[in-house]
């Protein structure tokens, strides 16, 4: 994997590189622009370098200056770029600001602030500024190598300031230059005094102020259209920061917008150090004072206040003229775009939610097991409710607890914790409360009982809304929607309505699934003992035989009760049924974990013995089965002795036949009942029929 190159320092505004490329294009066309980019070896397109919001390094700036001079073959290129700047491409907002200052003297006094809008690698000092003259010092910051081309660009630009007010360019002397070893560049300027008749007429089509005003209006309209065209809120927020340079030039921008859902604010920035980003955002949203180097405005529409937008300057920089109102005008377009995108987002969310509800209803209609119902509901809840995670817990009336049936949105560790933590009513007061009043609960770590507090902390959830799943007044379980810290949602809006709606659908599906489970169980289990019936037992035996590997043995015990008819005749059929239930319980306790006990008919029971290492291992299970009949049974207060006859058949290897194995075990059982010892080969089958 190749290393990601470090981000380029934000040292030169795109307003500067854009002026340069515009000059090259006028002189040599697009071919000359491409030649400059190739010669400079910069990783940016001409379009990117022409965006005021696109900042590059000082090194990139000098390489572009050098390449342009070489491609055009004109040593005075950078001086010409500076001379043409005020009339050909200087940011219109800056032209308007300069005109509002009233005179060249006021403009030169503000140059230190203006320079910070274009470069963060140099400092401009005003040594003196009179009505017709000024002396300026221009110093490159340590760590950068001075370029004479940069100096020539600065001379061309600052000498043209008087032309904005209808005056000839200033006369400029440059007695000291850093390129010649001086500590700084020194500029002495002198210009004509402004007479009351001098200057362009206000209605002149060439008036720079009118031209700049038209350009600024057009730029803001274009920015507004671009913002509205964004597809989602994050795209809008990114573009608001990206296009803020259309209103105000600055080294950095920050947008802090409150989350309508109550989550953490959304913060987008450019040119703001990471270690200052969150602190500045918090200050802006709280209405605090961000300091003298920040200009901030509200992002507000007629419908709501979204947050605040700020331009951030380096020390020595700051607001020029009426930049605040310009930024506010741009922020109003940004607010309108956010209104539209949020409205579209809400419409999309409602459409997605409707689709999720339809999908939920469709999937639940085909769910035939409680586990499937739980999984479908848990998966749908984040889409329907907008929560971070969800769970379905089902009520187990036998043990008096809620058990997690399905979850979504949790880590593996959190999922395991939920599965391993049953919520017993005697340990969790919140469960008792829901059983009593059937009302929802909002659960938080700080206010929950110990078991729930530990569960919330272990799953990194700061808030959980739990809604009971009810069938009439029957408590079936709980559906939950959870949010981590900073995203707390609670019972706001229609969250509770949605949760209850999903809970109602879950209740209907769970009732249907439990009914189907009852029908399936009745078809495969003995109604008296709860054991697998002949059909399920035979299927289990067939599955076990099919899974057997070479060298593995599968056994079957066929058990028939002795003296069962005498019990029925003497004590009645009710006593006989009770005897069968007690026999089933003893057999389940006697066999190994993994063995399957079934009732085939009447007083006939059978046991599947999987994974026998040797055929003789079946005899140990037979001894345990016969041993569980040594103690008398107690029926209606009467001690009753009942015995059992057991037949055994063992199959070795794959390809066993369940019918054959059962017939052999049945035959051996009858031999045992008649005290007829089996022939040696009768107990083990090494092949199928």
CSV table of C-alpha atoms in Angstrom, one decimal, residues 41 69 84 95 125-126 153 191 196 203 301 349 398 416 487 567 618 659 668:
chain,number,residue,atom,x,y,z
A,41,UNK,CA,4.8,20.1,-11.6
A,69,UNK,CA,7.6,33.7,-16.6
A,84,UNK,CA,-3.7,43.9,-14.0
A,95,UNK,CA,-12.8,45.5,-4.8
A,125,UNK,CA,3.8,46.7,7.9
A,126,UNK,CA,2.8,50.3,7.3
A,153,UNK,CA,4.0,40.7,-8.1
A,191,UNK,CA,0.3,59.2,-5.7
A,196,UNK,CA,-13.3,66.7,-6.2
A,203,UNK,CA,-22.9,55.7,-14.1
A,301,UNK,CA,-33.6,31.3,7.8
A,349,UNK,CA,-36.6,9.4,5.5
A,398,UNK,CA,-41.6,-20.7,33.2
A,416,UNK,CA,-22.7,-11.9,23.6
A,487,UNK,CA,-27.1,10.7,20.4
A,567,UNK,CA,-51.5,-50.8,36.4
A,618,UNK,CA,-24.5,-49.3,24.5
A,659,UNK,CA,-36.2,-49.2,9.9
A,668,UNK,CA,-34.1,-58.2,20.8
